[in-house]
Amino acid sequence: MQHASPPPSPKPSTAPAKGKRVAPRPLIHKIMIWIFGPLFLLWTIGIVITYFIAQHIANSPYDRTLRDHLDLLRVEISHQDLSQPIRLSHGAQTILRQDSPTPTLWQIRNANGEPIAGNASLPVPDSWGYDTDLLRYRDVILDDQSLRLAYVWGGKDKNDTPFLAVAAETNEHRAVLHREILIGMLTPQFILVPLAAMLAGLGLTHGLEPLNLLQARLRARAPGDLSPVDHEQAPAEIVPLIDAMNGLLAQQAQFSATQRQFVANAAHQLKTPLAGIRTQAELALRERDPQQTESSLLQLVRGTDRATRLVTQMLALARAESSDALYAPTRQTLDLNTLTELYVTQRVPDALKLGLDLGLENNAKAILLQADPVLLDELINNLLDNALIYTPAGGWITLRTGQSPGKGWLEIEDNGPGIPAEHRARIFDRFYRIIGNQADGSGLGLAIVREIADIHGATIDFMPLSSGQESGLRLRVSFPLSLPWRA
């Protein structure tokens, strides 16, 4: 006999320690993090970009002025002889602001890079080159002052002697302009961005108000109220969530109604055997005749057996319907032929006591199913119990297995009274019994079979009786060999 494998050892829990409940983070906080986090990151990047743009804007006009001063120097030197002292005209000195506290410094160097006129301390890079009319700029520190240099090679004096012209000015004016541009560009940002963030936060708070209203409506509900949640005033974004919630509430309402009906039916069904047990116990206490006492005790045992079987079937049905992870069905590869042979062998003594012929017709090849072993045991046992209870003495019961494309099936047939066509639609309901049937059944056997079949994705069909049979029942349960089944 195949047994269910022992449950796997529990994995170490990663949940917080008991008593240390992690407070959930509000949705608005998550939204604000994802909105304002990237916003302030981009704002920071924008400030850096603005800094360099302002620097470029501040340098451009002053660099053009340096270029003009270089052109002026080249024109002035072109009319003079480099071998003689260089003197700038009055107009050139005025343009170069020679009388200003911050004049434009200038320098003339020969082809060897040696200064021959102007401010000899102005540096020139070693790799300044001899590219004619190629203007270059450079920032240097001279006498603790930041200077901007511009130099170009290719000017010639009146004797066609080439020279290098250099012009320089301090970066003080550039820094002032740079700072003013930055203040002008960043001041609106420092005002508008925080203001926009504050307004966005207020907008988000106001926009999430429908969620707070929905929460208040749900909290105001009675504990047993499973009616659908109205979403007419809800934002379109959470309507799918409300629809999913309503679907869950509908399932829960149906489940609760089914459970209430189950409990009511169970109480009604248990009342009869318990009342019989009490009656027989009272009779046994009053009887003085040993034979009558023994008869009462036998009735007491039969009533106890009936109550025990009813409770066992109710527990089996509850387990089959349970969604609890502790009782969740497991998948194992099972041979249907092996299971049927095992259970038929076990039930042969019961059949002989009842005067029944119990037979087995197995498929020639193994039929391998992915199934829960405990639930499949319950299914086969309930089919056999049902047949043993309702088949009269002298009758026969046959259990068969077979295989069709994509399916393996289990079939049970007997020559009992059968099930009239008008009752077949309800015969799988809980506690349903055909009126007038005196057999000692509970009405749960076929309900358990249907529930277990549904879990495994199996179908139940009423099949035509074997040839020559006038009455009886032939029921087939077909299991998919590869399709997934309900977890």
CSV table of C-alpha atoms in Angstrom, one decimal, residues 24-465:
chain,number,residue,atom,x,y,z
A,24,PRO,CA,3.2,49.3,7.2
A,25,ARG,CA,4.5,52.2,5.2
A,26,PRO,CA,1.7,54.5,4.0
A,27,LEU,CA,1.1,54.6,0.3
A,28,ILE,CA,1.5,58.4,0.1
A,29,HIS,CA,5.0,58.1,1.5
A,30,LYS,CA,6.0,55.6,-1.2
A,31,ILE,CA,4.5,57.8,-3.9
A,32,MET,CA,6.3,60.9,-2.6
A,33,ILE,CA,9.6,59.0,-2.5
A,34,TRP,CA,9.2,58.0,-6.1
A,35,ILE,CA,8.1,61.4,-7.2
A,36,PHE,CA,10.3,63.8,-5.1
A,37,GLY,CA,13.4,61.5,-5.0
A,38,PRO,CA,14.0,61.7,-8.8
A,39,LEU,CA,12.7,65.3,-8.9
A,40,PHE,CA,15.4,66.5,-6.4
A,41,LEU,CA,18.0,64.3,-8.0
A,42,LEU,CA,17.3,66.0,-11.4
A,43,TRP,CA,17.2,69.3,-9.7
A,44,THR,CA,20.7,68.8,-8.3
A,45,ILE,CA,21.9,67.7,-11.8
A,46,GLY,CA,20.2,70.8,-13.2
A,47,ILE,CA,22.1,73.0,-10.8
A,48,VAL,CA,25.4,71.5,-11.8
A,49,ILE,CA,24.5,72.0,-15.5
A,50,THR,CA,23.4,75.5,-14.9
A,51,TYR,CA,26.7,76.3,-13.2
A,52,PHE,CA,28.7,75.3,-16.3
A,53,ILE,CA,26.2,77.0,-18.7
A,54,ALA,CA,26.5,80.2,-16.7
A,55,GLN,CA,30.3,79.9,-16.7
A,56,HIS,CA,30.2,79.5,-20.5
A,57,ILE,CA,27.9,82.5,-20.9
A,58,ALA,CA,30.1,84.6,-18.6
A,59,ASN,CA,33.3,83.7,-20.5
A,60,SER,CA,32.0,84.2,-24.0
A,61,PRO,CA,31.8,88.0,-24.2
A,62,TYR,CA,35.1,88.4,-22.3
A,63,ASP,CA,36.8,85.9,-24.6
A,64,ARG,CA,35.6,87.8,-27.6
A,65,THR,CA,37.1,91.0,-26.1
A,66,LEU,CA,40.4,89.2,-25.6
A,67,ARG,CA,40.3,88.1,-29.2
A,68,ASP,CA,39.7,91.7,-30.3
A,69,HIS,CA,42.6,92.9,-28.2
A,70,LEU,CA,44.9,90.4,-29.9
A,71,ASP,CA,43.7,91.6,-33.3
A,72,LEU,CA,44.5,95.2,-32.2
A,73,LEU,CA,48.0,94.2,-31.0
A,74,ARG,CA,48.7,92.5,-34.3
A,75,VAL,CA,47.6,95.5,-36.2
A,76,GLU,CA,49.7,97.8,-34.0
A,77,ILE,CA,52.9,95.6,-34.3
A,78,SER,CA,52.4,95.2,-38.1
A,79,HIS,CA,53.4,98.9,-38.5
A,80,GLN,CA,56.5,98.7,-36.3
A,81,ASP,CA,59.9,97.1,-36.3
A,82,LEU,CA,60.4,94.4,-33.7
A,83,SER,CA,64.1,95.2,-33.5
A,84,GLN,CA,63.1,98.6,-32.1
A,85,PRO,CA,61.3,99.4,-28.9
A,86,ILE,CA,57.5,98.8,-29.3
A,87,ARG,CA,55.2,101.7,-28.5
A,88,LEU,CA,51.4,101.4,-28.6
A,89,SER,CA,49.3,104.2,-30.0
A,90,HIS,CA,47.2,106.3,-27.7
A,91,GLY,CA,44.0,104.7,-29.1
A,92,ALA,CA,45.4,101.3,-28.5
A,93,GLN,CA,46.3,102.1,-25.0
A,94,THR,CA,42.8,103.5,-24.4
A,95,ILE,CA,41.2,100.3,-25.7
A,96,LEU,CA,43.5,98.1,-23.7
A,97,ARG,CA,42.6,100.2,-20.6
A,98,GLN,CA,46.2,100.8,-19.7
A,99,ASP,CA,45.2,103.5,-17.2
A,100,SER,CA,42.6,101.3,-15.5
A,101,PRO,CA,43.2,99.4,-12.2
A,102,THR,CA,42.5,96.2,-14.2
A,103,PRO,CA,44.2,96.8,-17.6
A,104,THR,CA,44.5,94.2,-20.3
A,105,LEU,CA,48.0,92.8,-20.1
A,106,TRP,CA,49.8,92.1,-23.3
A,107,GLN,CA,53.0,90.5,-24.5
A,108,ILE,CA,54.9,90.0,-27.8
A,109,ARG,CA,57.3,87.0,-28.2
A,110,ASN,CA,59.6,86.1,-31.1
A,111,ALA,CA,59.8,82.8,-32.9
A,112,ASN,CA,62.0,81.4,-30.1
A,113,GLY,CA,59.3,82.1,-27.6
A,114,GLU,CA,61.3,84.9,-26.0
A,115,PRO,CA,59.4,88.0,-24.8
A,116,ILE,CA,60.4,91.2,-26.7
A,117,ALA,CA,57.7,93.6,-25.6
A,118,GLY,CA,54.9,94.0,-23.0
A,119,ASN,CA,54.6,92.2,-19.7
A,120,ALA,CA,57.4,89.6,-19.7
A,121,SER,CA,55.9,87.7,-16.7
A,122,LEU,CA,52.9,86.4,-18.7
A,123,PRO,CA,53.4,82.6,-19.2
A,124,VAL,CA,53.0,80.7,-22.4
A,125,PRO,CA,52.4,77.0,-22.5
A,126,ASP,CA,55.3,74.9,-23.8
A,127,SER,CA,53.2,73.4,-26.5
A,128,TRP,CA,51.8,76.6,-27.9
A,129,GLY,CA,52.9,75.7,-31.4
A,130,TYR,CA,53.3,77.7,-34.6
A,131,ASP,CA,49.9,77.2,-36.1
A,132,THR,CA,49.2,80.5,-37.9
A,133,ASP,CA,46.1,82.4,-36.8
A,134,LEU,CA,45.1,79.6,-34.4
A,135,LEU,CA,43.6,81.3,-31.3
A,136,ARG,CA,44.1,79.6,-28.0
A,137,TYR,CA,42.9,80.3,-24.4
A,138,ARG,CA,44.3,79.3,-21.1
A,139,ASP,CA,43.6,80.0,-17.3
A,140,VAL,CA,46.7,80.7,-15.1
A,141,ILE,CA,47.5,81.9,-11.7
A,142,LEU,CA,50.0,84.9,-11.6
A,143,ASP,CA,50.9,86.8,-8.5
A,144,ASP,CA,47.9,85.2,-6.6
A,145,GLN,CA,45.6,86.4,-9.3
A,146,SER,CA,43.5,84.3,-11.7
A,147,LEU,CA,44.1,85.3,-15.3
A,148,ARG,CA,42.6,84.4,-18.6
A,149,LEU,CA,45.2,84.3,-21.4
A,150,ALA,CA,44.6,84.4,-25.2
A,151,TYR,CA,47.5,83.9,-27.6
A,152,VAL,CA,47.9,83.5,-31.4
A,153,TRP,CA,50.9,83.0,-33.7
A,154,GLY,CA,51.2,84.5,-37.2
A,155,GLY,CA,51.5,88.3,-36.8
A,156,LYS,CA,54.3,90.0,-38.8
A,157,ASP,CA,56.0,93.4,-38.3
A,158,LYS,CA,56.8,95.7,-41.2
A,159,ASN,CA,59.9,93.7,-42.0
A,160,ASP,CA,57.8,90.5,-42.2
A,161,THR,CA,59.3,89.2,-38.9
A,162,PRO,CA,56.7,86.7,-37.3
A,163,PHE,CA,55.7,87.1,-33.7
A,164,LEU,CA,53.5,85.6,-31.0
A,165,ALA,CA,50.8,87.9,-29.5
A,166,VAL,CA,49.5,87.4,-26.0
A,167,ALA,CA,46.7,89.2,-24.2
A,168,ALA,CA,45.4,88.6,-20.7
A,169,GLU,CA,43.0,90.0,-18.1
A,170,THR,CA,41.9,89.0,-14.6
A,171,ASN,CA,38.9,86.7,-14.1
A,172,GLU,CA,37.4,89.1,-11.5
A,173,HIS,CA,34.8,90.5,-13.9
A,174,ARG,CA,34.0,87.1,-15.3
A,175,ALA,CA,33.4,85.8,-11.7
A,176,VAL,CA,31.0,88.6,-10.9
A,177,LEU,CA,29.1,88.0,-14.2
A,178,HIS,CA,29.1,84.3,-13.5
A,179,ARG,CA,27.7,84.8,-10.0
A,180,GLU,CA,25.0,87.2,-11.3
A,181,ILE,CA,23.9,84.7,-14.0
A,182,LEU,CA,23.8,81.9,-11.4
A,183,ILE,CA,21.7,84.0,-9.0
A,184,GLY,CA,19.4,85.0,-11.8
A,185,MET,CA,18.9,81.4,-13.1
A,186,LEU,CA,18.8,79.6,-9.7
A,187,THR,CA,16.8,82.0,-7.6
A,188,PRO,CA,13.5,81.1,-9.4
A,189,GLN,CA,14.3,77.4,-9.1
A,190,PHE,CA,15.0,77.6,-5.3
A,191,ILE,CA,11.6,79.3,-5.0
A,192,LEU,CA,9.5,77.4,-7.5
A,193,VAL,CA,10.8,73.8,-7.0
A,194,PRO,CA,10.1,73.6,-3.2
A,195,LEU,CA,6.7,75.4,-3.8
A,196,ALA,CA,5.9,72.9,-6.6
A,197,ALA,CA,6.9,70.0,-4.2
A,198,MET,CA,4.6,71.4,-1.5
A,199,LEU,CA,1.7,71.8,-3.9
A,200,ALA,CA,2.3,68.3,-5.3
A,201,GLY,CA,2.2,66.9,-1.8
A,202,LEU,CA,-1.1,68.7,-1.1
A,203,GLY,CA,-2.4,67.4,-4.4
A,204,LEU,CA,-1.4,63.8,-3.6
A,205,THR,CA,-3.0,64.0,-0.1
A,206,HIS,CA,-6.2,65.3,-1.6
A,207,GLY,CA,-6.1,62.8,-4.5
A,208,LEU,CA,-5.8,59.9,-2.0
A,209,GLU,CA,-8.8,61.1,0.0
A,210,PRO,CA,-11.1,58.6,-1.7
A,211,LEU,CA,-9.0,55.8,-0.3
A,212,ASN,CA,-9.5,57.2,3.2
A,213,LEU,CA,-13.3,57.4,2.6
A,214,LEU,CA,-13.2,53.8,1.3
A,215,GLN,CA,-11.3,52.7,4.4
A,216,ALA,CA,-13.9,54.4,6.6
A,217,ARG,CA,-16.8,52.7,4.8
A,218,LEU,CA,-15.1,49.3,5.2
A,219,ARG,CA,-14.4,49.9,8.9
A,220,ALA,CA,-18.1,50.9,9.5
A,221,ARG,CA,-19.3,47.6,8.1
A,222,ALA,CA,-20.8,44.9,10.4
A,223,PRO,CA,-18.6,41.9,10.9
A,224,GLY,CA,-20.9,39.6,8.9
A,225,ASP,CA,-21.6,42.1,6.0
A,226,LEU,CA,-20.2,40.4,2.9
A,227,SER,CA,-22.1,42.6,0.4
A,228,PRO,CA,-20.2,44.1,-2.6
A,229,VAL,CA,-18.3,47.3,-2.0
A,230,ASP,CA,-19.8,50.2,-4.0
A,231,HIS,CA,-17.2,51.8,-6.4
A,232,GLU,CA,-19.3,54.5,-8.0
A,233,GLN,CA,-17.3,57.3,-6.2
A,234,ALA,CA,-14.0,55.5,-6.3
A,235,PRO,CA,-11.2,56.6,-8.6
A,236,ALA,CA,-10.8,54.6,-11.8
A,237,GLU,CA,-7.3,53.4,-10.7
A,238,ILE,CA,-8.7,51.5,-7.8
A,239,VAL,CA,-11.8,50.1,-9.4
A,240,PRO,CA,-10.0,46.9,-10.4
A,241,LEU,CA,-8.9,46.5,-6.8
A,242,ILE,CA,-12.5,46.9,-5.6
A,243,ASP,CA,-13.7,44.5,-8.2
A,244,ALA,CA,-11.2,41.9,-7.0
A,245,MET,CA,-12.2,42.6,-3.4
A,246,ASN,CA,-15.9,42.1,-4.4
A,247,GLY,CA,-15.0,38.8,-6.1
A,248,LEU,CA,-13.3,37.7,-2.9
A,249,LEU,CA,-16.3,38.8,-0.8
A,250,ALA,CA,-18.7,36.9,-3.1
A,251,GLN,CA,-16.5,33.8,-2.7
A,252,GLN,CA,-16.4,34.2,1.0
A,253,ALA,CA,-20.2,34.8,1.2
A,254,GLN,CA,-20.7,31.6,-0.8
A,255,PHE,CA,-18.3,29.7,1.4
A,256,SER,CA,-20.0,30.9,4.5
A,257,ALA,CA,-23.4,30.0,3.2
A,258,THR,CA,-22.1,26.5,2.3
A,259,GLN,CA,-20.5,26.1,5.7
A,260,ARG,CA,-23.7,27.2,7.5
A,261,GLN,CA,-25.7,24.7,5.4
A,262,PHE,CA,-23.1,22.0,6.0
A,263,VAL,CA,-23.2,22.6,9.8
A,264,ALA,CA,-27.0,22.6,9.8
A,265,ASN,CA,-27.2,19.4,7.8
A,266,ALA,CA,-24.5,17.7,9.9
A,267,ALA,CA,-26.4,18.6,13.1
A,268,HIS,CA,-29.5,17.2,11.6
A,269,GLN,CA,-27.8,14.0,10.4
A,270,LEU,CA,-26.0,13.4,13.7
A,271,LYS,CA,-29.2,14.0,15.7
A,272,THR,CA,-30.7,10.7,14.4
A,273,PRO,CA,-27.9,8.2,15.3
A,274,LEU,CA,-27.3,10.0,18.6
A,275,ALA,CA,-30.9,9.9,19.6
A,276,GLY,CA,-31.0,6.2,18.6
A,277,ILE,CA,-27.9,5.5,20.7
A,278,ARG,CA,-29.5,7.3,23.7
A,279,THR,CA,-32.7,5.3,23.3
A,280,GLN,CA,-31.0,1.9,23.1
A,281,ALA,CA,-28.8,2.8,26.1
A,282,GLU,CA,-31.9,3.6,28.1
A,283,LEU,CA,-33.6,0.4,27.0
A,284,ALA,CA,-30.5,-1.6,28.0
A,285,LEU,CA,-30.5,0.0,31.4
A,286,ARG,CA,-34.2,-0.9,32.0
A,287,GLU,CA,-34.1,-4.4,30.6
A,288,ARG,CA,-33.8,-7.4,32.9
A,289,ASP,CA,-33.9,-10.0,30.1
A,290,PRO,CA,-30.3,-10.7,29.0
A,291,GLN,CA,-31.4,-11.4,25.4
A,292,GLN,CA,-33.2,-8.0,25.2
A,293,THR,CA,-30.3,-6.3,26.8
A,294,GLU,CA,-27.9,-7.9,24.3
A,295,SER,CA,-30.2,-6.8,21.4
A,296,SER,CA,-30.2,-3.2,22.7
A,297,LEU,CA,-26.4,-3.3,23.0
A,298,LEU,CA,-26.1,-4.6,19.4
A,299,GLN,CA,-28.3,-1.7,18.2
A,300,LEU,CA,-26.2,0.6,20.3
A,301,VAL,CA,-23.0,-0.6,18.5
A,302,ARG,CA,-24.7,-0.2,15.1
A,303,GLY,CA,-25.7,3.3,15.9
A,304,THR,CA,-22.2,4.1,17.1
A,305,ASP,CA,-20.8,2.7,13.9
A,306,ARG,CA,-23.2,4.8,11.9
A,307,ALA,CA,-22.3,8.0,13.8
A,308,THR,CA,-18.6,7.2,13.6
A,309,ARG,CA,-18.8,6.7,9.8
A,310,LEU,CA,-20.8,9.9,9.4
A,311,VAL,CA,-18.2,11.9,11.4
A,312,THR,CA,-15.4,10.3,9.4
A,313,GLN,CA,-17.1,11.2,6.1
A,314,MET,CA,-17.7,14.8,7.3
A,315,LEU,CA,-14.0,15.2,8.2
A,316,ALA,CA,-13.0,13.8,4.9
A,317,LEU,CA,-15.2,16.2,3.1
A,318,ALA,CA,-14.0,19.1,5.2
A,319,ARG,CA,-10.4,18.1,4.4
A,320,ALA,CA,-11.1,17.9,0.7
A,321,GLU,CA,-12.6,21.4,0.7
A,322,SER,CA,-10.0,23.0,3.0
A,323,SER,CA,-7.7,25.7,1.6
A,324,ASP,CA,-5.5,25.5,4.7
A,325,ALA,CA,-1.9,25.0,3.8
A,326,LEU,CA,-1.6,22.3,6.5
A,327,TYR,CA,-4.2,20.1,4.6
A,328,ALA,CA,-3.3,21.3,1.0
A,329,PRO,CA,-3.3,18.4,-1.5
A,330,THR,CA,0.1,17.1,-2.6
A,331,ARG,CA,1.2,15.6,-5.9
A,332,GLN,CA,2.6,12.1,-6.0
A,333,THR,CA,2.9,9.6,-8.9
A,334,LEU,CA,0.5,6.8,-8.1
A,335,ASP,CA,-0.5,3.7,-10.0
A,336,LEU,CA,-4.3,3.4,-10.2
A,337,ASN,CA,-4.1,-0.4,-10.8
A,338,THR,CA,-2.1,-0.9,-7.6
A,339,LEU,CA,-4.5,1.2,-5.5
A,340,THR,CA,-7.7,-0.5,-6.8
A,341,GLU,CA,-6.2,-4.0,-6.2
A,342,LEU,CA,-5.2,-3.1,-2.7
A,343,TYR,CA,-8.6,-1.7,-1.7
A,344,VAL,CA,-10.6,-4.5,-3.4
A,345,THR,CA,-8.6,-7.0,-1.5
A,346,GLN,CA,-9.3,-5.2,1.8
A,347,ARG,CA,-13.0,-5.0,1.2
A,348,VAL,CA,-13.6,-8.6,0.0
A,349,PRO,CA,-14.4,-9.8,3.6
A,350,ASP,CA,-17.0,-7.0,4.0
A,351,ALA,CA,-18.5,-8.1,0.7
A,352,LEU,CA,-18.7,-11.7,1.7
A,353,LYS,CA,-20.4,-10.8,5.0
A,354,LEU,CA,-23.1,-9.0,2.9
A,355,GLY,CA,-23.4,-11.8,0.4
A,356,LEU,CA,-21.9,-9.8,-2.4
A,357,ASP,CA,-19.5,-10.8,-5.2
A,358,LEU,CA,-16.8,-8.1,-5.4
A,359,GLY,CA,-14.5,-8.3,-8.5
A,360,LEU,CA,-11.7,-6.4,-10.1
A,361,GLU,CA,-10.9,-5.8,-13.8
A,362,ASN,CA,-7.6,-3.9,-14.0
A,363,ASN,CA,-6.0,-2.4,-17.1
A,364,ALA,CA,-3.2,-4.4,-18.7
A,365,LYS,CA,-0.7,-1.6,-18.3
A,366,ALA,CA,0.1,0.6,-15.3
A,367,ILE,CA,-2.0,3.9,-15.1
A,368,LEU,CA,0.2,6.6,-13.5
A,369,LEU,CA,-1.5,9.6,-12.1
A,370,GLN,CA,-0.3,12.8,-10.4
A,371,ALA,CA,-2.6,12.7,-7.3
A,372,ASP,CA,-2.9,13.2,-3.6
A,373,PRO,CA,-2.6,9.6,-2.1
A,374,VAL,CA,-4.9,10.4,0.9
A,375,LEU,CA,-7.6,12.0,-1.2
A,376,LEU,CA,-7.5,9.2,-3.8
A,377,ASP,CA,-7.8,6.6,-1.0
A,378,GLU,CA,-10.9,8.5,0.2
A,379,LEU,CA,-12.4,8.5,-3.3
A,380,ILE,CA,-11.9,4.8,-3.9
A,381,ASN,CA,-13.2,3.9,-0.4
A,382,ASN,CA,-16.3,6.0,-0.8
A,383,LEU,CA,-17.1,4.5,-4.1
A,384,LEU,CA,-16.8,1.0,-2.6
A,385,ASP,CA,-18.7,2.0,0.5
A,386,ASN,CA,-21.6,3.4,-1.6
A,387,ALA,CA,-21.8,0.2,-3.7
A,388,LEU,CA,-21.6,-2.1,-0.6
A,389,ILE,CA,-24.4,-0.2,1.1
A,390,TYR,CA,-26.9,0.0,-1.7
A,391,THR,CA,-26.3,-3.3,-3.5
A,392,PRO,CA,-28.7,-6.0,-2.1
A,393,ALA,CA,-27.5,-9.4,-0.9
A,394,GLY,CA,-26.7,-11.8,-3.8
A,395,GLY,CA,-25.6,-9.0,-6.0
A,396,TRP,CA,-22.3,-8.2,-7.5
A,397,ILE,CA,-19.9,-5.2,-7.7
A,398,THR,CA,-17.0,-4.7,-10.2
A,399,LEU,CA,-14.2,-2.2,-10.0
A,400,ARG,CA,-12.4,-1.5,-13.3
A,401,THR,CA,-9.5,0.6,-14.5
A,402,GLY,CA,-8.7,1.7,-18.0
A,403,GLN,CA,-7.0,4.3,-20.2
A,404,SER,CA,-8.1,6.5,-23.0
A,405,PRO,CA,-6.2,9.3,-24.9
A,406,GLY,CA,-4.8,11.7,-22.2
A,407,LYS,CA,-6.9,10.1,-19.4
A,408,GLY,CA,-6.9,7.3,-16.9
A,409,TRP,CA,-10.2,6.2,-15.6
A,410,LEU,CA,-11.7,4.3,-12.6
A,411,GLU,CA,-15.1,2.7,-13.0
A,412,ILE,CA,-17.4,1.0,-10.6
A,413,GLU,CA,-20.5,-1.0,-11.6
A,414,ASP,CA,-23.1,-2.9,-9.6
A,415,ASN,CA,-26.5,-4.5,-10.1
A,416,GLY,CA,-28.2,-2.7,-7.3
A,417,PRO,CA,-31.3,-0.4,-7.6
A,418,GLY,CA,-29.3,2.3,-9.4
A,419,ILE,CA,-30.1,6.0,-9.5
A,420,PRO,CA,-33.1,7.2,-11.4
A,421,ALA,CA,-32.4,9.8,-14.1
A,422,GLU,CA,-34.3,12.6,-12.3
A,423,HIS,CA,-32.1,12.3,-9.2
A,424,ARG,CA,-28.7,12.2,-11.0
A,425,ALA,CA,-28.4,16.0,-11.0
A,426,ARG,CA,-28.6,16.2,-7.2
A,427,ILE,CA,-27.0,12.9,-6.2
A,428,PHE,CA,-23.6,14.6,-5.6
A,429,ASP,CA,-25.1,17.1,-3.2
A,430,ARG,CA,-24.3,16.8,0.5
A,431,PHE,CA,-26.7,14.7,2.6
A,432,TYR,CA,-29.0,14.2,-0.4
A,433,ARG,CA,-30.7,10.8,-0.3
A,434,ILE,CA,-33.4,9.4,-2.6
A,435,ILE,CA,-36.8,9.2,-0.8
A,436,GLY,CA,-37.9,5.7,0.0
A,437,ASN,CA,-34.3,4.3,0.1
A,438,GLN,CA,-33.9,2.3,3.3
A,439,ALA,CA,-30.2,1.7,3.0
A,440,ASP,CA,-28.1,2.8,6.0
A,441,GLY,CA,-26.3,5.7,4.2
A,442,SER,CA,-25.5,9.3,5.1
A,443,GLY,CA,-25.6,11.0,1.7
A,444,LEU,CA,-22.0,12.2,1.9
A,445,GLY,CA,-20.2,9.5,-0.1
A,446,LEU,CA,-20.7,10.8,-3.6
A,447,ALA,CA,-20.3,14.4,-2.4
A,448,ILE,CA,-16.8,13.5,-1.2
A,449,VAL,CA,-16.1,11.7,-4.5
A,450,ARG,CA,-17.1,14.8,-6.5
A,451,GLU,CA,-15.1,17.2,-4.4
A,452,ILE,CA,-11.9,15.0,-4.7
A,453,ALA,CA,-12.5,14.6,-8.4
A,454,ASP,CA,-12.8,18.4,-8.8
A,455,ILE,CA,-9.5,18.9,-7.0
A,456,HIS,CA,-7.7,16.6,-9.5
A,457,GLY,CA,-9.4,18.0,-12.5
A,458,ALA,CA,-11.3,14.7,-13.0
A,459,THR,CA,-14.8,14.3,-14.5
A,460,ILE,CA,-17.6,11.9,-13.3
A,461,ASP,CA,-19.9,10.3,-15.8
A,462,PHE,CA,-22.8,7.9,-15.7
A,463,MET,CA,-22.0,5.1,-18.2
A,464,PRO,CA,-24.4,2.7,-19.9
A,465,LEU,CA,-24.9,-0.6,-18.0
